[in-house]
Coordinates of C-alpha atoms in Angstrom, one line a residue:
Y17 CA 20.8 141.7 99.7
D18 CA 22.1 143.6 96.6
A19 CA 19.1 145.9 96.5
L20 CA 19.3 146.7 100.2
F21 CA 23.0 147.3 99.9
R22 CA 22.5 149.8 97.0
K23 CA 19.9 151.5 99.0
L24 CA 22.3 151.8 102.0
L25 CA 24.9 153.3 99.7
T26 CA 22.4 155.9 98.4
L27 CA 21.3 156.8 101.9
E28 CA 24.9 157.2 103.2
A29 CA 25.8 159.3 100.2
A30 CA 22.9 161.7 101.0
H31 CA 23.6 161.6 104.7
P32 CA 27.4 161.1 105.4
E33 CA 26.8 161.7 109.1
L34 CA 24.9 158.4 109.3
V35 CA 27.8 156.3 108.2
T36 CA 28.9 154.1 111.1
P37 CA 32.3 152.3 111.4
D38 CA 30.6 148.9 111.2
S39 CA 28.5 149.6 108.2
P40 CA 28.6 147.0 105.4
S41 CA 29.7 149.8 103.0
Q42 CA 33.0 150.2 104.9
R43 CA 34.0 146.6 103.8
V44 CA 33.7 147.2 100.0
G45 CA 37.0 148.8 99.6
A46 CA 38.5 152.3 99.2
P47 CA 40.0 154.0 96.1
P48 CA 43.5 152.6 95.2
L49 CA 46.6 153.7 97.2
E50 CA 49.9 154.6 95.6
G51 CA 51.8 152.6 98.2
F52 CA 51.8 151.2 101.7
Q53 CA 52.9 153.3 104.7
Q54 CA 55.4 151.8 107.2
V55 CA 54.1 151.7 110.7
A56 CA 55.8 150.7 114.0
H57 CA 54.1 148.0 116.0
L58 CA 53.1 148.8 119.5
R59 CA 54.9 145.7 120.7
P60 CA 57.3 143.6 118.6
M61 CA 55.6 140.8 116.7
L62 CA 57.7 137.9 117.7
S63 CA 58.4 134.8 115.7
L64 CA 58.3 131.3 117.2
D65 CA 61.1 128.8 117.7
N66 CA 60.5 125.7 115.5
A67 CA 60.5 122.1 116.8
F68 CA 61.1 119.6 114.0
S69 CA 61.1 116.4 116.1
D70 CA 59.9 114.8 119.2
D71 CA 63.3 115.4 120.8
D72 CA 63.0 119.1 120.1
V73 CA 59.5 119.3 121.7
S74 CA 60.8 117.3 124.7
A75 CA 63.7 119.7 125.1
F76 CA 61.1 122.6 125.1
H77 CA 59.1 121.0 127.8
L78 CA 62.2 120.3 130.0
R79 CA 63.4 123.9 129.7
T80 CA 59.9 125.3 130.5
K81 CA 59.5 123.1 133.6
D82 CA 63.1 123.8 134.7
R83 CA 62.7 127.6 134.4
L84 CA 59.4 127.6 136.2
G85 CA 60.4 125.1 138.8
V86 CA 57.4 122.9 138.4
A87 CA 56.7 119.2 137.6
A88 CA 53.9 119.8 135.1
V89 CA 52.7 122.6 132.8
Q90 CA 49.2 123.5 131.4
Y91 CA 49.5 124.4 127.7
C92 CA 47.2 125.9 125.1
A93 CA 47.6 124.0 121.8
E94 CA 46.4 125.3 118.5
P95 CA 46.8 124.6 114.8
K96 CA 49.5 126.7 113.1
I97 CA 47.7 128.4 110.3
D98 CA 49.8 128.9 107.2
G99 CA 48.8 132.4 106.4
V100 CA 49.9 136.0 106.9
A101 CA 50.3 137.4 110.4
I102 CA 48.4 140.6 111.1
S103 CA 48.2 143.2 113.9
L104 CA 44.8 144.9 114.5
V105 CA 44.7 148.1 116.8
Y106 CA 41.3 149.1 118.2
E107 CA 40.8 152.5 119.7
S108 CA 37.6 153.1 121.8
G109 CA 36.3 149.9 120.4
S110 CA 36.7 150.7 116.6
L111 CA 39.3 149.3 114.3
A112 CA 41.9 152.1 113.8
R113 CA 44.8 150.3 112.1
A114 CA 45.9 147.0 110.7
A115 CA 49.5 146.2 109.8
T116 CA 51.5 143.2 108.5
R117 CA 54.2 141.6 110.6
G118 CA 57.0 143.1 108.5
D119 CA 60.3 142.6 110.3
G120 CA 58.6 142.3 113.6
S121 CA 59.1 145.9 114.6
V122 CA 57.8 147.7 111.6
G123 CA 55.1 146.5 109.2
E124 CA 52.9 147.8 106.3
D125 CA 49.7 149.6 106.9
V126 CA 47.0 147.5 105.2
T127 CA 44.0 148.9 107.1
Q128 CA 41.8 149.5 104.1
N129 CA 42.3 145.9 102.9
V130 CA 41.7 144.4 106.3
K131 CA 38.4 146.3 106.6
T132 CA 37.1 144.1 103.7
I133 CA 37.6 140.9 105.7
E134 CA 34.2 139.8 107.0
S135 CA 35.7 137.9 110.0
V136 CA 37.5 141.1 111.2
P137 CA 35.1 143.1 113.5
L138 CA 35.2 146.8 112.6
V139 CA 33.6 147.6 116.0
L140 CA 34.2 145.4 119.0
Q141 CA 31.1 143.6 120.4
G142 CA 30.4 143.0 124.1
H143 CA 31.8 145.1 126.8
A144 CA 34.8 145.4 129.2
H145 CA 37.3 145.8 126.4
P146 CA 40.1 148.4 127.0
D147 CA 40.2 151.7 125.2
L148 CA 43.3 150.6 123.4
L149 CA 43.4 146.9 122.2
E150 CA 45.8 145.2 119.9
V151 CA 44.8 141.8 118.6
R152 CA 47.1 139.6 116.5
G153 CA 45.8 137.0 114.1
E154 CA 46.5 135.1 110.9
V155 CA 44.8 136.0 107.6
Y156 CA 44.4 133.1 105.3
L157 CA 42.4 131.9 102.2
A158 CA 40.3 128.8 102.5
R159 CA 41.3 126.0 100.3
S160 CA 37.8 125.9 98.7
V161 CA 38.0 129.6 97.9
F162 CA 41.6 129.3 96.6
H163 CA 40.5 126.5 94.2
E164 CA 37.5 128.6 92.9
M165 CA 39.9 131.6 92.4
N166 CA 42.4 129.6 90.5
V167 CA 39.6 128.2 88.2
R168 CA 38.5 131.7 87.4
L169 CA 42.1 132.9 86.8
E170 CA 42.9 130.0 84.4
A171 CA 39.6 130.5 82.6
N172 CA 40.6 134.1 82.0
G173 CA 44.0 133.0 80.7
E174 CA 45.7 134.5 83.8
K175 CA 48.4 132.8 85.9
P176 CA 47.0 130.9 88.9
F177 CA 48.4 131.3 92.4
A178 CA 50.9 128.7 93.6
N179 CA 49.3 128.1 97.0
P180 CA 46.7 129.6 99.4
R181 CA 49.4 131.5 101.5
N182 CA 50.8 133.3 98.5
A183 CA 47.3 134.1 97.4
A184 CA 46.4 135.5 100.8
A185 CA 49.7 137.5 101.0
G186 CA 49.1 138.9 97.5
S187 CA 45.5 139.7 98.2
L188 CA 46.4 141.6 101.4
R189 CA 49.0 143.8 99.6
Q190 CA 46.7 145.0 96.8
L191 CA 46.8 148.7 96.4
D192 CA 43.2 148.6 95.4
S193 CA 41.2 147.3 98.4
R194 CA 38.2 146.7 96.1
L195 CA 40.1 143.8 94.6
T196 CA 41.0 142.5 98.1
A197 CA 37.3 142.6 98.9
T198 CA 36.6 140.0 96.1
R199 CA 39.2 137.6 97.5
K200 CA 37.1 136.4 100.5
L201 CA 40.0 136.4 103.0
T202 CA 39.4 135.1 106.6
M203 CA 41.2 135.6 109.8
F204 CA 41.6 133.6 113.0
A205 CA 42.6 135.7 116.1
Y206 CA 45.3 134.1 118.2
S207 CA 46.6 136.6 120.8
V208 CA 46.5 140.0 122.4
G209 CA 49.4 142.5 122.1
E210 CA 49.2 146.0 123.6
T211 CA 46.4 147.0 125.9
G212 CA 47.5 150.5 126.9
G213 CA 48.4 149.4 130.4
A214 CA 44.9 148.1 131.2
P215 CA 45.2 144.4 132.3
L216 CA 42.6 142.1 130.8
P217 CA 40.5 140.1 133.3
Y218 CA 42.0 136.8 132.3
S219 CA 44.6 134.6 133.9
S220 CA 45.3 132.3 131.0
H221 CA 45.8 132.4 127.3
F222 CA 42.9 130.1 126.6
E223 CA 40.6 132.4 128.7
T224 CA 41.9 135.4 126.7
L225 CA 40.9 133.7 123.4
Q226 CA 37.4 133.1 124.8
G227 CA 37.3 136.9 125.7
L228 CA 38.3 137.7 122.1
K229 CA 35.5 135.5 120.9
H230 CA 33.1 137.4 123.0
W231 CA 34.3 140.7 121.4
G232 CA 33.5 139.4 118.0
F233 CA 36.7 137.7 116.8
R234 CA 36.8 134.4 115.1
I235 CA 38.8 131.8 117.1
N236 CA 39.9 128.5 115.7
P237 CA 37.5 125.9 117.3
L238 CA 40.2 123.2 117.4
I239 CA 42.2 125.2 120.0
Q240 CA 42.4 123.2 123.3
S241 CA 43.8 123.6 126.8
V242 CA 45.9 120.5 127.3
D243 CA 47.8 118.8 130.2
D244 CA 51.5 118.8 130.0
D245 CA 53.6 117.0 127.3
I246 CA 51.3 114.1 127.1
G247 CA 48.4 116.4 126.1
C248 CA 50.5 118.3 123.6
A249 CA 51.6 115.0 121.9
A250 CA 48.0 113.9 121.7
F251 CA 46.9 117.2 120.2
Y252 CA 49.6 117.0 117.6
E253 CA 48.5 113.5 116.6
M254 CA 44.9 114.6 116.4
I255 CA 45.7 117.6 114.2
S256 CA 48.0 115.5 112.0
V257 CA 45.0 113.1 111.3
A258 CA 42.5 116.0 110.8
R259 CA 44.9 118.0 108.6
P260 CA 43.7 116.6 105.2
T261 CA 40.0 117.4 106.1
L262 CA 40.5 121.0 107.0
D263 CA 39.6 123.8 104.6
Y264 CA 42.7 125.7 105.4
D265 CA 46.5 125.0 105.3
I266 CA 48.3 124.4 108.4
D267 CA 52.1 123.6 108.8
G268 CA 52.2 122.4 112.4
V269 CA 50.9 122.9 115.9
V270 CA 51.6 125.9 118.3
I271 CA 52.2 125.0 121.9
K272 CA 51.9 127.9 124.4
V273 CA 52.2 128.0 128.2
D274 CA 48.7 128.7 129.2
D275 CA 49.2 130.6 132.4
L276 CA 49.9 134.3 131.7
A277 CA 51.9 134.9 134.8
S278 CA 54.2 132.0 133.8
Q279 CA 54.6 133.5 130.3
T280 CA 55.8 136.7 131.9
A281 CA 58.2 134.8 134.2
L282 CA 59.6 132.9 131.2
G283 CA 60.1 136.1 129.2
V284 CA 61.3 136.4 125.6
L285 CA 64.5 136.3 123.7
T286 CA 65.2 138.9 121.0
R287 CA 62.9 137.4 118.4
T288 CA 61.1 134.5 120.1
P289 CA 59.2 133.9 123.3
R290 CA 60.5 131.2 125.7
W291 CA 56.9 130.2 126.5
A292 CA 55.9 128.9 123.1
T293 CA 57.1 126.7 120.3
A294 CA 55.9 125.5 116.9
R295 CA 55.9 121.8 116.3
K296 CA 56.3 121.7 112.5
F297 CA 55.0 118.8 110.4
P298 CA 57.8 116.8 108.7
A299 CA 59.2 118.4 105.5
E300 CA 57.3 117.3 102.5
Q301 CA 59.3 115.6 99.7
G302 CA 58.8 114.6 96.1
V303 CA 60.6 112.8 93.3
T304 CA 61.4 114.5 90.0
V305 CA 64.0 114.7 87.2
L306 CA 67.1 116.9 87.4
E307 CA 67.0 118.4 84.0
N308 CA 69.9 120.8 84.1
V309 CA 72.2 122.8 86.4
E310 CA 72.7 126.6 86.0
Y311 CA 75.0 128.9 88.0
Q312 CA 74.1 132.1 90.0
V313 CA 76.6 134.7 91.1
G314 CA 76.1 136.4 94.4
R315 CA 77.2 139.8 95.8
T316 CA 80.6 138.6 96.8
G317 CA 81.2 136.7 93.6
A318 CA 80.3 133.2 95.0
V319 CA 79.1 130.9 92.2
T320 CA 76.2 128.7 93.4
P321 CA 74.9 125.7 91.3
V322 CA 71.1 125.7 91.0
A323 CA 69.2 122.6 89.9
R324 CA 66.5 123.1 87.2
L325 CA 63.9 120.4 87.8
A326 CA 60.9 118.9 86.0
P327 CA 58.1 120.9 87.7
I328 CA 56.6 119.1 90.7
S329 CA 54.0 120.1 93.3
V330 CA 55.4 119.7 96.9
G331 CA 53.3 120.9 99.8
G332 CA 51.0 122.9 97.5
V333 CA 53.9 124.7 95.9
M334 CA 55.1 124.2 92.3
I335 CA 58.9 123.5 92.5
S336 CA 61.1 123.8 89.4
N337 CA 64.4 124.9 91.0
A338 CA 66.4 123.7 94.0
T339 CA 69.8 124.7 95.5
L340 CA 72.8 122.4 95.2
H341 CA 74.9 124.7 97.6
N342 CA 78.3 124.0 96.1
F343 CA 80.3 121.4 94.2
D344 CA 81.3 119.4 97.2
E345 CA 77.6 118.8 97.9
I346 CA 77.1 117.7 94.3
K347 CA 79.8 115.1 94.8
R348 CA 78.4 114.0 98.1
L349 CA 74.9 113.5 96.6
G350 CA 76.3 111.7 93.6
V351 CA 73.7 113.2 91.2
A352 CA 73.9 113.9 87.5
I353 CA 71.7 115.5 84.9
G354 CA 68.9 113.2 83.9
D355 CA 68.7 111.4 87.3
R356 CA 65.5 111.1 89.4
V357 CA 66.1 113.0 92.7
V358 CA 64.3 113.4 96.0
I359 CA 63.6 117.1 96.8
E360 CA 62.5 118.5 100.1
R361 CA 60.7 121.7 101.1
A362 CA 60.3 122.7 104.7
G363 CA 58.4 125.9 105.4
D364 CA 59.9 128.8 103.6
V365 CA 63.3 127.1 103.2
I366 CA 64.6 127.1 99.6
P367 CA 63.9 123.6 98.2
K368 CA 66.9 121.3 98.2
I369 CA 67.9 117.9 96.7
V370 CA 68.3 115.5 99.6
R371 CA 69.3 112.3 97.8
L372 CA 69.5 110.4 94.5
E373 CA 66.4 108.3 93.9
S374 CA 67.6 106.5 90.7
A375 CA 70.3 107.2 88.1
A376 CA 69.3 107.9 84.6
E377 CA 70.3 105.5 81.7
P378 CA 74.0 105.9 80.8
S379 CA 73.1 107.1 77.3
V380 CA 71.3 110.1 78.6
R381 CA 73.0 110.8 82.0
R382 CA 75.4 113.8 82.0
A383 CA 77.9 114.7 84.7
I384 CA 77.5 118.2 86.3
E385 CA 80.6 120.0 85.1
I386 CA 82.4 122.6 87.3
P387 CA 82.5 125.9 85.3
E388 CA 85.8 127.6 84.5
H389 CA 84.3 131.0 83.7
C390 CA 81.7 133.3 85.3
P391 CA 78.3 132.8 83.6
E392 CA 77.6 136.6 83.9
C393 CA 80.9 138.2 82.8
N394 CA 83.0 135.3 81.5
A395 CA 85.8 136.1 83.9
H396 CA 88.0 133.1 85.0
L397 CA 86.7 131.7 88.3
S398 CA 89.0 131.0 91.2
Q399 CA 88.8 129.0 94.4
S400 CA 90.6 129.8 97.7
P401 CA 92.1 126.8 99.4
S402 CA 90.2 127.7 102.6
E403 CA 86.7 127.8 100.8
V404 CA 84.4 125.3 99.0
V405 CA 82.9 127.9 96.7
L406 CA 84.1 129.2 93.3
R407 CA 84.3 133.0 93.0
C408 CA 84.2 135.5 90.2
P409 CA 87.0 138.0 90.8
E410 CA 85.4 140.9 88.8
S411 CA 83.5 142.7 91.6
L412 CA 83.4 146.0 89.8
T413 CA 82.3 144.8 86.3
C414 CA 80.4 141.6 86.8
P415 CA 76.7 142.5 86.3
A416 CA 75.5 140.0 88.8
Q417 CA 77.7 141.2 91.5
L418 CA 76.9 144.9 90.7
R419 CA 73.2 144.1 90.9
E420 CA 73.4 142.2 94.2
G421 CA 75.7 144.9 95.6
L422 CA 73.2 147.5 94.8
K423 CA 70.4 145.5 96.4
H424 CA 72.5 145.2 99.5
F425 CA 73.5 148.9 99.5
V426 CA 69.8 150.1 99.6
S427 CA 68.7 147.5 102.1
R428 CA 67.1 148.4 105.5
G429 CA 70.2 147.7 107.5
A430 CA 72.4 149.7 105.1
M431 CA 71.3 153.0 103.4
D432 CA 67.6 152.1 103.8
I433 CA 66.3 153.5 100.6
D434 CA 62.5 152.9 100.6
G435 CA 61.0 152.0 97.2
L436 CA 64.2 150.9 95.6
G437 CA 63.4 147.2 95.1
E438 CA 64.9 144.5 92.9
K439 CA 62.7 145.3 89.8
V440 CA 63.5 149.0 90.0
I441 CA 67.3 148.3 90.3
D442 CA 67.0 145.9 87.3
Q443 CA 65.4 148.7 85.3
L444 CA 68.0 151.3 86.3
M445 CA 70.7 148.9 85.3
E446 CA 69.1 147.9 82.0
E447 CA 68.7 151.6 81.1
G448 CA 72.3 152.3 81.8
L449 CA 71.4 154.8 84.6
V450 CA 73.1 153.0 87.5
G451 CA 76.1 150.8 87.5
Q452 CA 77.4 151.3 91.1
P453 CA 76.1 152.8 94.3
A454 CA 77.3 156.4 93.7
D455 CA 75.1 156.5 90.5
L456 CA 72.0 156.4 92.7
Y457 CA 72.8 159.9 94.0
R458 CA 73.1 161.2 90.5
L459 CA 69.6 160.1 89.4
T460 CA 67.2 162.9 88.4
F461 CA 63.4 163.1 88.5
D462 CA 63.2 163.0 84.7
Q463 CA 65.2 159.9 84.5
V464 CA 63.0 158.1 87.1
V465 CA 59.6 159.2 85.9
A466 CA 60.5 157.8 82.4
L467 CA 60.8 154.3 83.8
D468 CA 58.1 151.7 83.6
R469 CA 55.3 151.9 86.3
F470 CA 56.5 155.3 87.7
A471 CA 54.2 158.3 87.9
K472 CA 55.2 161.8 89.0
K473 CA 54.4 161.2 92.6
S474 CA 56.2 157.8 92.9
A475 CA 59.2 159.2 91.0
Q476 CA 59.4 162.1 93.4
N477 CA 59.0 159.7 96.4
L478 CA 62.0 157.7 95.2
I479 CA 64.2 160.8 94.6
D480 CA 63.2 162.0 98.1
A481 CA 64.0 158.7 99.7
I482 CA 67.4 158.6 98.0
D483 CA 68.1 162.1 99.2
R484 CA 67.1 161.2 102.8
S485 CA 69.5 158.3 102.8
K486 CA 72.4 160.6 102.6
Q487 CA 72.0 161.3 106.3
T488 CA 73.2 158.0 107.9
T489 CA 75.6 156.6 110.4
L490 CA 79.2 155.4 109.9
A491 CA 78.2 151.9 110.8
K492 CA 75.4 151.8 108.2
F493 CA 77.7 153.3 105.6
I494 CA 80.5 150.7 106.2
Y495 CA 77.9 147.9 106.1
A496 CA 76.4 149.2 102.9
L497 CA 79.8 149.1 101.1
G498 CA 79.4 145.3 101.1
I499 CA 83.0 144.5 102.3
P500 CA 83.2 140.8 102.4
E501 CA 82.8 139.3 106.0
V502 CA 81.7 142.7 107.3
G503 CA 78.2 142.4 108.7
E504 CA 76.1 144.9 110.7
A505 CA 77.8 143.9 114.1
T506 CA 81.3 144.3 112.7
A507 CA 80.5 147.6 111.1
Q508 CA 79.2 148.8 114.5
A509 CA 82.3 147.6 116.2
L510 CA 84.5 149.5 113.6
E511 CA 82.4 152.7 114.3
A512 CA 82.8 152.3 118.1
H513 CA 86.5 151.6 117.9
F514 CA 87.6 154.3 115.2
G515 CA 84.9 156.9 115.5
S516 CA 85.2 158.1 111.9
L517 CA 85.9 156.7 108.4
E518 CA 89.4 157.9 107.7
P519 CA 91.1 155.9 110.5
V520 CA 89.3 152.8 109.2
R521 CA 90.5 153.5 105.7
V522 CA 94.2 153.7 106.6
A523 CA 94.3 151.2 109.5
S524 CA 96.8 148.3 109.1
E525 CA 95.6 144.7 109.5
G526 CA 97.2 144.7 112.9
A527 CA 95.2 147.8 114.0
L528 CA 92.0 146.3 112.6
E529 CA 92.6 143.1 114.6
Q530 CA 92.4 145.2 117.8
V531 CA 88.7 145.7 117.1
P532 CA 86.5 143.2 118.9
D533 CA 85.5 140.2 116.8
V534 CA 87.8 141.3 113.9
G535 CA 90.2 138.5 113.2
P536 CA 93.0 138.1 110.6
I537 CA 90.6 137.1 107.8
V538 CA 88.2 139.9 108.3
A539 CA 91.0 142.4 108.8
S540 CA 92.6 141.3 105.6
K541 CA 89.4 141.7 103.6
I542 CA 88.8 145.2 105.0
R543 CA 92.3 146.2 104.1
R544 CA 92.0 144.7 100.6
F545 CA 88.8 146.6 100.0
F546 CA 90.2 150.0 100.9
D547 CA 93.4 149.3 99.0
H548 CA 91.5 148.7 95.8
P549 CA 91.7 151.9 93.8
Q550 CA 88.4 151.6 92.1
L551 CA 86.6 150.6 95.3
A552 CA 88.2 153.5 97.2
N553 CA 87.0 155.8 94.4
V554 CA 83.4 154.6 94.9
V555 CA 83.8 155.6 98.5
D556 CA 85.1 159.0 97.6
Q557 CA 82.3 159.6 95.1
L558 CA 79.7 158.8 97.7
L559 CA 81.2 161.3 100.1
E560 CA 81.4 163.9 97.3
L561 CA 77.8 163.4 96.5
G562 CA 76.7 164.3 100.0
V563 CA 76.6 161.1 102.1
V564 CA 77.3 162.3 105.6
W565 CA 77.1 161.1 109.2
Q566 CA 78.0 162.3 112.7
D567 CA 81.3 161.0 113.8
V568 CA 81.4 159.4 117.2
Q569 CA 83.9 159.5 120.0
P570 CA 86.1 156.4 119.8
V571 CA 85.7 154.1 122.7
D572 CA 88.5 154.6 125.2
E573 CA 89.1 151.5 127.3
A574 CA 89.4 153.6 130.5
D575 CA 85.9 154.9 129.8
A576 CA 84.5 151.6 128.5
P577 CA 83.3 149.6 131.6
L578 CA 81.3 147.3 129.2
L579 CA 84.3 146.5 126.9
G580 CA 84.3 142.8 125.9
E581 CA 80.7 142.3 127.0
T582 CA 78.0 141.1 124.5
W583 CA 74.5 142.5 125.1
V584 CA 71.1 141.6 123.6
I585 CA 68.2 144.1 123.8
T586 CA 64.6 143.0 123.8
G587 CA 61.2 144.8 124.6
S588 CA 60.8 148.5 124.8
F589 CA 61.9 151.2 127.3
D590 CA 60.2 154.4 128.6
A591 CA 63.3 156.6 128.7
F592 CA 64.7 156.0 125.2
S593 CA 64.3 153.9 122.1
R594 CA 66.1 150.6 121.6
D595 CA 68.3 152.3 119.0
D596 CA 69.3 155.0 121.6
L597 CA 70.0 152.2 124.2
K598 CA 72.1 150.4 121.6
R599 CA 74.2 153.5 120.9
I600 CA 74.7 154.1 124.7
L601 CA 75.8 150.5 125.3
Q602 CA 78.2 150.7 122.3
S603 CA 79.7 154.0 123.6
L604 CA 80.4 152.1 126.8
G605 CA 82.3 149.4 124.9
A606 CA 79.6 146.8 124.7
K607 CA 78.9 144.7 121.6
V608 CA 75.2 144.6 120.8
T609 CA 73.8 141.6 118.9
G610 CA 70.4 140.6 117.6
S611 CA 69.9 137.2 119.3
V612 CA 71.0 135.4 122.4
S613 CA 73.8 132.9 122.0
K614 CA 76.4 131.3 124.3
K615 CA 78.5 134.4 123.9
T616 CA 75.7 136.6 125.3
D617 CA 76.7 138.2 128.7
V618 CA 73.6 140.4 129.4
L619 CA 70.0 140.4 128.1
A620 CA 68.4 143.8 128.6
A621 CA 64.7 143.1 128.8
G622 CA 62.2 146.1 128.5
S623 CA 58.8 146.4 130.0
E624 CA 57.2 144.6 127.0
A625 CA 59.6 141.7 126.8
G626 CA 57.3 139.1 128.0

């Protein structure tokens, strides 16, 4: 094979016109990239609702039958692969783009890396596939391959991966696809996304998967079409028994309504389809020793106790830390340093201590003391009578609060500065270049290019991203300021009500309480923020450094027919983007939220909502 492959490379180098999209040479890997491009999905990549018990699954079945008005439902049941979701776009039968899930709307372009995966067809097989076809799947690393990889890493003195999922995610995000090619990733296809308006000749999800198999995709052979809730339960039991024998990690079973017309009738919520659920396996637990408790300070000054544990593997992940939430929780658990405790990890949830297994000997057992001073800046901690958390009051000088505040300021929902991640922020703070948000807009190219892991192009990209962020919206700016209790929805409500920043800055608590969903506590915190001279000065500096937005016309009740209504937007629309629709609804007085709740009045579902 190696000799033939070298001959192929020589031939293609001499005759580039002979290179075909499905040539083995196209899987080897391209030269390293400098970064991943952000790409918008043709359709949102939805998440699944989780069912953690038989009661949860029964409730799903009852809701489904009730909405469809039927006595029984045919389902497609499949193992839930614990890997990395991927979107593959084929144009005229050839792989044109591959992207990670990202936030569901926008992911990262990993086309070069995905081309190295043998189970991903570079050119579709068979016939009758549409000119545009989007296929969703799960990229994973087989357990056997994972074990071999870690043996090699340890033999070379390198740090092994914690679990196959982390290894798959890390391999998929390598800037050098030649390294990805050595990782032997695999993919199972599990659904079809966009088809360019051309309907597929299938009436069920199960049939669709067989069609994908005909086109060259790898489909999990354990997938079954099952009858109603009894069939789903039997499938779950079968997969639970088979789980230890599989060469890939699974964390549950996915149950989907099989009939595609019924899926469309059921529709979707903002982030999840009504026609599917994930029956998760029980949370995995382990017993270890609570060795110490340390304290972390968050963006708002909240001090959280964190348990330091004797390392233990739970669900294939090495755990050495667990949250203790607050000191009331410590008292409820009755744990102390030196005790043996039961820890639990469910999915991606932060590990937590669930109970005391056995107390340590009195001679070595130490009570967990409530700190009096901030572990970061040594300020005296305080506690509001209405809260269970301790807080550091030094929001402008505490390094931890400044660091977390900067991370929030640059996040996607705020100023959205691409390339300014946690490690870069840490570097900027350690070098004394940044101490508060306004300092970001004073950074120069020379300062950035001198940082570790920055070259000329990446430094210029960061400077450009910072400069682009100056053009924003009032809602994003207010949210970026990190005012306690002011999330994205509240910031949008303030923008709609006041229209510009100055009225917000001078509004009394009573005036602020006239804004929908702003109560006395939130109004008090907004007022306190703008009354603080140093915080107000940060706002002034940001404006002086060129942060600008287009003021909006304040909502007039007479011109606000949707005032008091809560809307949720899902799917896509031909006439305008979801952001445009959101602005239109807000201009008419509506509150637009991200998910359906009991407060939702209207769900606006676009053409791709189900």
